[in-house]
Amino acid sequence: MPQISRALCALPLAVALLAGCQQSDQPTNNQTAPQAGASRRPASDYLSQPLVKDIYTADPSAHVWNGKIYVYPSHDIDGPTPEDDLGGHFEMRDYHVLSMDKIGGPVTVGPVALDVKDVPWADKQMWAPDAAKKGDTYYLYFPAKDKEGAFRIGVATSKNPMGPFKAQPQPIKGSFSIDPAVFTDDDGQSYMYFGGIWGGQLQRNVSGKYDPNGSKTDLGQDDKPALSPRVAKMSADMLEFDETPREIRIVDDKGKPLLGGDHDRRFFEASWMHKYKGKYYFSYSTGDTHYLAYGIGDSPYGPFTYKGRILEPVEGWTTHHSIVEWGGKWWLFYADSQLSGQTRLRNVKVTELQYNPDGTIRTINPFVAHGTKDGAPR
Ligand code: FUB
């Protein structure tokens, strides 16, 4: 949005409306507010509407604790860095937690839960977080670039799910890359899934040490197995890995690993794990092809057999999600760029997720095709 229009939007409502501002442009809590005139599609084109409009949010990791729904998203801001293929334009500096008593009910935007300035080892780019609960402690897991420009994963703790969280002085030993997702199995053991290629730097960590001069994108070997997301068992205190991170195999229906050139199916970023009827569902983004895809396995370590797509491409470049059960139904939290029309300024959403009788997931179209049944979950 041009600077002059931004200035007009700060004037009284009548002037602001003439300048094309929407009421949702007015910040309600002094945080980064959505800009005007962003959406080029009517709201009715979208399967669901943004959960919050006061701040931009993305990468929603949802959890149900004590009957309440908590969402741990990235907090997008409109920084100065131009868009590039490595996500330099995702310049997030803090986190806010969202909470709601029920899906469809009012959403509370919490105060700053963690700021990069309070994380001794982190420099910038607080990307997609997740959270976990053990006993009466809540753990916020987050990726950020350290002072050398390498992504590491940190952890911060709080007695309140909304924060504020206090960060550990160092990143988790042996952590690298981005997008932590922590899953706790029925036996109480927790695992962290993580990794992301391109700007997520997984390809720069293949030797076990960060290589700042490594490939910008992937291994550059389309006929070889694609780079794998990682999983590590968490220590009893939830602050460290209890093992060296392992590679996760995502295989086709013949048991062959998906190849680097298979951009429609291979792992890119945005790991999530959930369990349904005793099976482990590992889901992820395919990045440059913009799908949310998944595989099913019999162990939290995989292998996971590719089963299809959960979500077709949303508006905006990135797609990132979480899946939780609440109220006897399953829910997909995801994000798009409906409010801003810009990839760097996203908004989180939720819609119901449904299974077929064989345990596969019905693919969701994030847009409503008016006059047809295409907008409904298939
Ligand atoms: O939000 C920043 C990055 O973009 C996340 O870490 C990725 O998953 C993608 O959504």
Tab-separated table of C-alpha atoms and ligand atoms in Angstrom:
chain	number	residue	atom	x	y	z
A	1	MET	CA	0.000	0.000	0.000
A	2	PRO	CA	1.441	3.434	-0.871
A	3	GLN	CA	2.680	5.456	2.114
A	4	ILE	CA	0.217	8.308	1.409
A	5	SER	CA	-2.749	5.927	1.645
A	6	ARG	CA	-1.393	4.533	4.896
A	7	ALA	CA	-1.291	8.078	6.258
A	8	LEU	CA	-4.911	8.722	5.176
A	9	CYS	CA	-5.988	5.562	6.956
A	10	ALA	CA	-4.764	7.045	10.222
A	11	LEU	CA	-7.246	9.944	9.887
A	12	PRO	CA	-10.820	9.915	11.269
A	13	LEU	CA	-13.061	7.110	9.990
A	14	ALA	CA	-14.938	9.101	7.282
A	15	VAL	CA	-11.670	10.203	5.620
A	16	ALA	CA	-10.176	6.772	6.057
A	17	LEU	CA	-13.146	5.107	4.368
A	18	LEU	CA	-12.884	7.547	1.436
A	19	ALA	CA	-9.248	6.514	1.137
A	20	GLY	CA	-10.335	2.897	0.819
A	21	CYS	CA	-9.574	1.767	4.368
A	22	GLN	CA	-11.625	-0.967	5.989
A	23	GLN	CA	-12.672	-0.821	9.603
A	24	SER	CA	-10.544	-3.852	10.350
A	25	ASP	CA	-7.560	-1.657	9.468
A	26	GLN	CA	-7.879	0.156	12.758
A	27	PRO	CA	-5.615	-1.470	15.327
A	28	THR	CA	-7.517	-2.483	18.448
A	29	ASN	CA	-4.506	-3.236	20.588
A	30	ASN	CA	-1.697	-1.108	19.235
A	31	GLN	CA	-0.115	-3.935	17.250
A	32	THR	CA	0.590	-4.311	13.540
A	33	ALA	CA	-2.809	-4.019	11.905
A	34	PRO	CA	-3.940	-5.255	8.506
A	35	GLN	CA	-3.714	-2.717	5.696
A	36	ALA	CA	-6.586	-1.463	3.562
A	37	GLY	CA	-8.036	-2.642	0.300
A	38	ALA	CA	-5.971	-5.789	0.346
A	39	SER	CA	-8.347	-8.519	-0.655
A	40	ARG	CA	-9.145	-8.708	-4.344
A	41	ARG	CA	-11.681	-11.490	-3.806
A	42	PRO	CA	-14.945	-11.226	-1.898
A	43	ALA	CA	-14.830	-12.829	1.540
A	44	SER	CA	-17.436	-15.315	0.344
A	45	ASP	CA	-14.814	-16.853	-1.993
A	46	TYR	CA	-12.886	-18.209	0.975
A	47	LEU	CA	-13.797	-21.413	2.754
A	48	SER	CA	-13.177	-19.742	6.130
A	49	GLN	CA	-12.404	-16.303	7.504
A	50	PRO	CA	-9.351	-14.987	9.396
A	51	LEU	CA	-9.424	-15.805	13.109
A	52	VAL	CA	-7.954	-12.418	14.023
A	53	LYS	CA	-7.643	-9.127	12.186
A	54	ASP	CA	-5.754	-7.069	14.785
A	55	ILE	CA	-2.386	-8.532	13.895
A	56	TYR	CA	-1.046	-10.638	11.026
A	57	THR	CA	-0.528	-14.263	11.974
A	58	ALA	CA	0.701	-17.421	10.223
A	59	ASP	CA	1.959	-20.986	10.815
A	60	PRO	CA	-0.723	-21.809	13.427
A	61	SER	CA	0.158	-24.598	15.867
A	62	ALA	CA	-3.030	-25.412	17.765
A	63	HIS	CA	-3.384	-27.341	21.022
A	64	VAL	CA	-6.260	-28.147	23.337
A	65	TRP	CA	-5.357	-27.769	26.999
A	66	ASN	CA	-7.872	-27.933	29.835
A	67	GLY	CA	-10.706	-27.810	27.284
A	68	LYS	CA	-9.520	-24.515	25.747
A	69	ILE	CA	-7.929	-24.015	22.331
A	70	TYR	CA	-4.555	-22.265	22.177
A	71	VAL	CA	-2.940	-21.302	18.877
A	72	TYR	CA	0.780	-20.541	18.656
A	73	PRO	CA	1.312	-18.635	15.387
A	74	SER	CA	4.092	-16.634	13.801
A	75	HIS	CA	3.478	-12.879	14.101
A	76	ASP	CA	4.019	-11.393	10.635
A	77	ILE	CA	5.245	-7.815	10.323
A	78	ASP	CA	5.725	-5.500	7.366
A	79	GLY	CA	9.521	-5.219	7.368
A	80	PRO	CA	11.807	-3.476	4.875
A	81	THR	CA	13.417	-6.541	3.242
A	82	PRO	CA	12.220	-7.229	-0.309
A	83	GLU	CA	10.773	-10.677	-1.076
A	84	ASP	CA	13.327	-13.328	-1.987
A	85	ASP	CA	13.366	-17.107	-2.446
A	86	LEU	CA	14.902	-17.659	0.981
A	87	GLY	CA	12.188	-15.885	2.965
A	88	GLY	CA	14.302	-12.880	3.984
A	89	HIS	CA	11.013	-10.939	4.019
A	90	PHE	CA	9.732	-12.972	6.991
A	91	GLU	CA	11.246	-10.641	9.583
A	92	MET	CA	9.174	-11.601	12.602
A	93	ARG	CA	10.432	-10.445	16.001
A	94	ASP	CA	7.970	-11.786	18.573
A	95	TYR	CA	5.089	-14.142	19.314
A	96	HIS	CA	1.530	-13.654	20.561
A	97	VAL	CA	-0.649	-16.596	21.600
A	98	LEU	CA	-4.305	-16.815	20.519
A	99	SER	CA	-6.927	-18.527	22.644
A	100	MET	CA	-10.584	-19.431	22.317
A	101	ASP	CA	-13.123	-21.354	24.370
A	102	LYS	CA	-14.659	-22.901	21.290
A	103	ILE	CA	-14.165	-22.979	17.555
A	104	GLY	CA	-16.243	-20.217	16.047
A	105	GLY	CA	-16.194	-18.246	19.315
A	106	PRO	CA	-14.333	-15.013	20.109
A	107	VAL	CA	-10.532	-15.195	19.832
A	108	THR	CA	-8.271	-13.529	22.392
A	109	VAL	CA	-4.938	-12.156	21.167
A	110	GLY	CA	-2.471	-12.402	24.044
A	111	PRO	CA	0.237	-9.851	24.824
A	112	VAL	CA	3.836	-10.402	23.637
A	113	ALA	CA	4.661	-13.958	24.727
A	114	LEU	CA	8.320	-13.863	23.706
A	115	ASP	CA	10.408	-11.146	22.036
A	116	VAL	CA	13.611	-11.796	20.101
A	117	LYS	CA	15.377	-9.199	22.259
A	118	ASP	CA	14.859	-11.473	25.260
A	119	VAL	CA	16.465	-14.504	23.612
A	120	PRO	CA	20.219	-14.228	24.261
A	121	TRP	CA	21.333	-16.364	21.306
A	122	ALA	CA	18.825	-15.177	18.672
A	123	ASP	CA	19.266	-12.366	16.190
A	124	LYS	CA	16.210	-12.324	13.918
A	125	GLN	CA	13.456	-14.135	12.032
A	126	MET	CA	11.295	-15.759	14.687
A	127	TRP	CA	9.615	-18.260	12.362
A	128	ALA	CA	6.951	-20.920	12.876
A	129	PRO	CA	6.679	-21.980	16.550
A	130	ASP	CA	4.992	-24.796	18.407
A	131	ALA	CA	4.211	-25.435	22.061
A	132	ALA	CA	3.894	-28.363	24.459
A	133	LYS	CA	2.646	-28.927	27.998
A	134	LYS	CA	4.151	-31.218	30.591
A	135	GLY	CA	2.826	-31.133	34.139
A	136	ASP	CA	2.044	-27.498	34.897
A	137	THR	CA	4.710	-26.073	32.567
A	138	TYR	CA	4.199	-24.832	29.012
A	139	TYR	CA	7.048	-24.945	26.511
A	140	LEU	CA	7.321	-22.665	23.494
A	141	TYR	CA	9.601	-24.013	20.752
A	142	PHE	CA	10.748	-21.555	18.105
A	143	PRO	CA	13.267	-21.244	15.273
A	144	ALA	CA	15.355	-18.111	14.868
A	145	LYS	CA	18.580	-17.132	13.161
A	146	ASP	CA	21.581	-16.897	15.465
A	147	LYS	CA	24.233	-14.189	15.156
A	148	GLU	CA	25.973	-16.233	12.399
A	149	GLY	CA	22.805	-16.417	10.297
A	150	ALA	CA	22.159	-20.108	11.031
A	151	PHE	CA	18.658	-21.194	12.042
A	152	ARG	CA	18.545	-22.934	15.449
A	153	ILE	CA	15.598	-24.025	17.567
A	154	GLY	CA	15.075	-22.530	20.993
A	155	VAL	CA	12.780	-23.286	23.893
A	156	ALA	CA	11.137	-20.993	26.432
A	157	THR	CA	8.974	-21.876	29.429
A	158	SER	CA	6.002	-20.447	31.277
A	159	LYS	CA	3.398	-21.494	33.836
A	160	ASN	CA	0.748	-19.801	31.667
A	161	PRO	CA	-0.132	-21.081	28.167
A	162	MET	CA	-0.448	-17.437	27.007
A	163	GLY	CA	3.037	-16.607	28.302
A	164	PRO	CA	5.122	-14.598	28.875
A	165	PHE	CA	7.754	-17.268	28.215
A	166	LYS	CA	11.345	-17.191	29.464
A	167	ALA	CA	13.893	-18.409	26.952
A	168	GLN	CA	16.727	-20.789	27.721
A	169	PRO	CA	20.085	-19.028	27.246
A	170	GLN	CA	21.177	-21.344	24.415
A	171	PRO	CA	19.341	-23.040	21.528
A	172	ILE	CA	18.580	-26.744	21.891
A	173	LYS	CA	21.908	-28.565	21.491
A	174	GLY	CA	22.107	-30.296	18.103
A	175	SER	CA	19.143	-28.333	16.689
A	176	PHE	CA	19.173	-26.729	13.256
A	177	SER	CA	16.785	-25.550	10.540
A	178	ILE	CA	13.178	-24.474	11.207
A	179	ASP	CA	9.556	-25.306	11.987
A	180	PRO	CA	9.594	-27.358	15.196
A	181	ALA	CA	6.456	-29.401	15.907
A	182	VAL	CA	6.303	-31.286	19.202
A	183	PHE	CA	4.054	-34.311	19.437
A	184	THR	CA	3.382	-36.196	22.682
A	185	ASP	CA	2.438	-39.827	22.278
A	186	ASP	CA	-0.085	-41.695	24.417
A	187	ASP	CA	2.750	-43.021	26.634
A	188	GLY	CA	3.794	-39.442	27.506
A	189	GLN	CA	6.970	-39.456	25.376
A	190	SER	CA	7.412	-36.285	23.292
A	191	TYR	CA	9.141	-35.986	19.917
A	192	MET	CA	10.202	-32.923	17.967
A	193	TYR	CA	9.754	-32.931	14.180
A	194	PHE	CA	11.564	-30.167	12.316
A	195	GLY	CA	13.299	-28.992	9.156
A	196	GLY	CA	12.743	-26.999	6.012
A	197	ILE	CA	14.623	-26.657	2.748
A	198	TRP	CA	15.524	-23.468	0.793
A	199	GLY	CA	15.404	-20.595	3.359
A	200	GLY	CA	14.929	-23.187	6.111
A	201	GLN	CA	18.548	-24.313	5.560
A	202	LEU	CA	18.062	-28.094	5.911
A	203	GLN	CA	20.312	-28.541	2.866
A	204	ARG	CA	23.029	-26.529	4.618
A	205	ASN	CA	23.106	-28.919	7.579
A	206	VAL	CA	23.596	-32.279	5.862
A	207	SER	CA	27.141	-32.700	7.196
A	208	GLY	CA	25.970	-32.212	10.774
A	209	LYS	CA	27.441	-28.698	10.817
A	210	TYR	CA	25.918	-25.528	9.313
A	211	ASP	CA	27.550	-24.663	5.995
A	212	PRO	CA	26.925	-20.973	5.205
A	213	ASN	CA	28.053	-21.560	1.617
A	214	GLY	CA	25.815	-24.580	1.054
A	215	SER	CA	23.095	-24.842	-1.592
A	216	LYS	CA	20.400	-22.174	-1.528
A	217	THR	CA	17.573	-24.577	-2.290
A	218	ASP	CA	17.979	-28.359	-1.927
A	219	LEU	CA	20.499	-31.071	-2.777
A	220	GLY	CA	20.177	-30.323	-6.510
A	221	GLN	CA	19.758	-34.074	-7.169
A	222	ASP	CA	16.282	-34.589	-8.589
A	223	ASP	CA	16.719	-38.353	-9.107
A	224	LYS	CA	17.924	-38.996	-5.522
A	225	PRO	CA	15.788	-39.256	-2.370
A	226	ALA	CA	14.575	-35.838	-1.270
A	227	LEU	CA	15.963	-34.220	1.858
A	228	SER	CA	14.197	-35.619	4.910
A	229	PRO	CA	12.551	-33.856	7.807
A	230	ARG	CA	14.065	-34.764	11.167
A	231	VAL	CA	12.683	-36.207	14.399
A	232	ALA	CA	14.229	-36.433	17.854
A	233	LYS	CA	12.915	-37.794	21.128
A	234	MET	CA	12.702	-35.018	23.758
A	235	SER	CA	14.421	-35.294	27.143
A	236	ALA	CA	12.263	-35.756	30.249
A	237	ASP	CA	12.620	-32.039	31.081
A	238	MET	CA	11.501	-31.102	27.508
A	239	LEU	CA	14.482	-28.747	27.137
A	240	GLU	CA	16.850	-30.918	25.067
A	241	PHE	CA	16.960	-33.690	22.491
A	242	ASP	CA	17.374	-37.114	24.047
A	243	GLU	CA	18.984	-38.491	20.888
A	244	THR	CA	20.685	-37.344	17.715
A	245	PRO	CA	17.949	-36.234	15.304
A	246	ARG	CA	16.959	-38.985	12.867
A	247	GLU	CA	15.902	-38.647	9.251
A	248	ILE	CA	12.241	-39.370	8.497
A	249	ARG	CA	11.522	-41.435	5.407
A	250	ILE	CA	8.494	-40.448	3.319
A	251	VAL	CA	7.881	-43.226	0.805
A	252	ASP	CA	5.523	-43.984	-2.057
A	253	ASP	CA	3.061	-46.894	-2.070
A	254	LYS	CA	5.889	-49.218	-3.193
A	255	GLY	CA	8.062	-48.212	-0.224
A	256	LYS	CA	10.454	-46.112	-2.346
A	257	PRO	CA	11.577	-42.741	-0.937
A	258	LEU	CA	10.060	-39.700	-2.639
A	259	LEU	CA	12.651	-38.100	-4.908
A	260	GLY	CA	14.100	-34.577	-4.820
A	261	GLY	CA	12.516	-33.810	-8.196
A	262	ASP	CA	9.038	-34.808	-7.039
A	263	HIS	CA	8.028	-31.293	-6.055
A	264	ASP	CA	4.337	-32.196	-5.868
A	265	ARG	CA	4.960	-34.666	-3.035
A	266	ARG	CA	8.378	-34.187	-1.436
A	267	PHE	CA	8.906	-32.540	1.954
A	268	PHE	CA	9.653	-28.801	1.992
A	269	GLU	CA	8.766	-27.491	5.511
A	270	ALA	CA	5.963	-27.194	8.102
A	271	SER	CA	6.059	-30.580	9.861
A	272	TRP	CA	3.083	-31.672	11.940
A	273	MET	CA	2.311	-34.985	13.617
A	274	HIS	CA	-1.030	-36.259	14.876
A	275	LYS	CA	-2.407	-39.659	15.755
A	276	TYR	CA	-5.727	-40.998	14.499
A	277	LYS	CA	-7.074	-44.445	15.317
A	278	GLY	CA	-3.617	-45.689	16.384
A	279	LYS	CA	-1.820	-44.532	13.207
A	280	TYR	CA	0.746	-41.740	12.958
A	281	TYR	CA	0.000	-38.998	10.426
A	282	PHE	CA	3.001	-36.910	9.378
A	283	SER	CA	1.910	-33.829	7.408
A	284	TYR	CA	3.945	-31.083	5.766
A	285	SER	CA	4.110	-28.401	3.089
A	286	THR	CA	5.451	-29.117	-0.388
A	287	GLY	CA	6.651	-25.480	-0.554
A	288	ASP	CA	7.093	-24.411	-4.151
A	289	THR	CA	4.053	-26.444	-5.239
A	290	HIS	CA	2.040	-25.083	-2.289
A	291	TYR	CA	0.259	-28.236	-1.085
A	292	LEU	CA	-0.247	-29.551	2.411
A	293	ALA	CA	0.503	-33.266	2.044
A	294	TYR	CA	0.651	-36.229	4.427
A	295	GLY	CA	1.823	-39.771	4.939
A	296	ILE	CA	0.699	-42.457	7.389
A	297	GLY	CA	2.955	-44.728	9.475
A	298	ASP	CA	2.966	-47.181	12.360
A	299	SER	CA	5.642	-45.477	14.468
A	300	PRO	CA	6.403	-41.856	15.430
A	301	TYR	CA	9.708	-42.340	13.569
A	302	GLY	CA	8.025	-43.450	10.324
A	303	PRO	CA	8.446	-44.443	7.601
A	304	PHE	CA	5.373	-42.596	6.390
A	305	THR	CA	3.656	-43.711	3.223
A	306	TYR	CA	2.524	-40.739	1.145
A	307	LYS	CA	-1.287	-40.658	1.004
A	308	GLY	CA	-2.223	-37.393	-0.674
A	309	ARG	CA	-3.110	-33.775	-0.057
A	310	ILE	CA	-4.827	-32.241	2.912
A	311	LEU	CA	-5.159	-28.727	1.477
A	312	GLU	CA	-4.950	-27.335	-2.043
A	313	PRO	CA	-2.899	-24.112	-2.466
A	314	VAL	CA	-4.069	-21.098	-0.494
A	315	GLU	CA	-3.701	-17.449	-1.468
A	316	GLY	CA	-0.035	-16.539	-0.815
A	317	TRP	CA	3.177	-18.514	-1.328
A	318	THR	CA	3.442	-20.386	1.968
A	319	THR	CA	1.135	-22.959	3.463
A	320	HIS	CA	1.529	-24.223	7.034
A	321	HIS	CA	-0.889	-25.896	9.379
A	322	SER	CA	-1.741	-27.958	12.431
A	323	ILE	CA	-4.378	-30.601	13.088
A	324	VAL	CA	-6.190	-31.076	16.417
A	325	GLU	CA	-9.238	-32.826	17.770
A	326	TRP	CA	-11.740	-30.688	19.628
A	327	GLY	CA	-15.395	-31.225	20.457
A	328	GLY	CA	-15.452	-34.679	18.864
A	329	LYS	CA	-14.307	-33.337	15.467
A	330	TRP	CA	-10.949	-32.792	13.795
A	331	TRP	CA	-9.798	-29.322	12.763
A	332	LEU	CA	-7.241	-27.987	10.307
A	333	PHE	CA	-5.640	-24.689	11.306
A	334	TYR	CA	-3.965	-23.051	8.317
A	335	ALA	CA	-3.119	-19.591	6.946
A	336	ASP	CA	-3.466	-17.545	3.803
A	337	SER	CA	-3.019	-13.914	2.717
A	338	GLN	CA	-6.674	-12.918	2.465
A	339	LEU	CA	-6.360	-9.717	4.528
A	340	SER	CA	-3.268	-8.257	2.895
A	341	GLY	CA	-2.833	-9.957	-0.463
A	342	GLN	CA	0.847	-10.233	0.478
A	343	THR	CA	2.746	-13.418	1.218
A	344	ARG	CA	4.631	-11.781	4.101
A	345	LEU	CA	1.436	-10.680	5.891
A	346	ARG	CA	-0.735	-13.696	6.560
A	347	ASN	CA	-3.779	-14.555	8.644
A	348	VAL	CA	-4.658	-17.816	10.375
A	349	LYS	CA	-7.895	-19.721	9.803
A	350	VAL	CA	-9.578	-22.949	10.825
A	351	THR	CA	-11.826	-25.423	9.057
A	352	GLU	CA	-13.099	-28.905	9.781
A	353	LEU	CA	-10.991	-31.834	8.580
A	354	GLN	CA	-12.693	-35.087	7.668
A	355	TYR	CA	-11.472	-38.657	7.228
A	356	ASN	CA	-12.627	-41.261	4.771
A	357	PRO	CA	-13.622	-44.666	6.193
A	358	ASP	CA	-10.148	-46.038	5.233
A	359	GLY	CA	-8.411	-43.390	7.349
A	360	THR	CA	-7.295	-41.160	4.468
A	361	ILE	CA	-8.014	-37.456	4.738
A	362	ARG	CA	-10.482	-35.682	2.454
A	363	THR	CA	-8.674	-32.967	0.486
A	364	ILE	CA	-9.870	-29.464	1.349
A	365	ASN	CA	-10.216	-26.653	-1.181
A	366	PRO	CA	-9.558	-23.311	0.574
A	367	PHE	CA	-11.813	-21.514	-1.910
A	368	VAL	CA	-15.532	-21.814	-2.425
A	369	ALA	CA	-16.469	-22.426	-6.040
A	370	HIS	CA	-19.841	-20.677	-6.128
A	371	GLY	CA	-22.630	-22.697	-7.669
A	372	THR	CA	-20.723	-25.984	-7.464
A	373	LYS	CA	-19.855	-28.350	-4.680
A	374	ASP	CA	-16.122	-27.821	-5.213
A	375	GLY	CA	-15.652	-25.606	-2.199
A	376	ALA	CA	-16.742	-28.302	0.209
A	377	PRO	CA	-14.327	-30.838	1.673
A	378	ARG	CA	-13.973	-33.735	-0.785
B	1	FUB	O1	6.594	-18.043	8.542
B	1	FUB	C1	7.920	-18.184	8.147
B	1	FUB	C2	8.114	-19.465	7.429
B	1	FUB	O2	7.269	-19.499	6.292
B	1	FUB	C3	7.722	-20.686	8.216
B	1	FUB	O3	8.670	-21.069	9.156
B	1	FUB	C4	7.485	-21.627	7.107
B	1	FUB	O4	6.829	-22.800	7.488
B	1	FUB	C5	6.678	-20.767	6.169
B	1	FUB	O5	5.337	-20.676	6.566
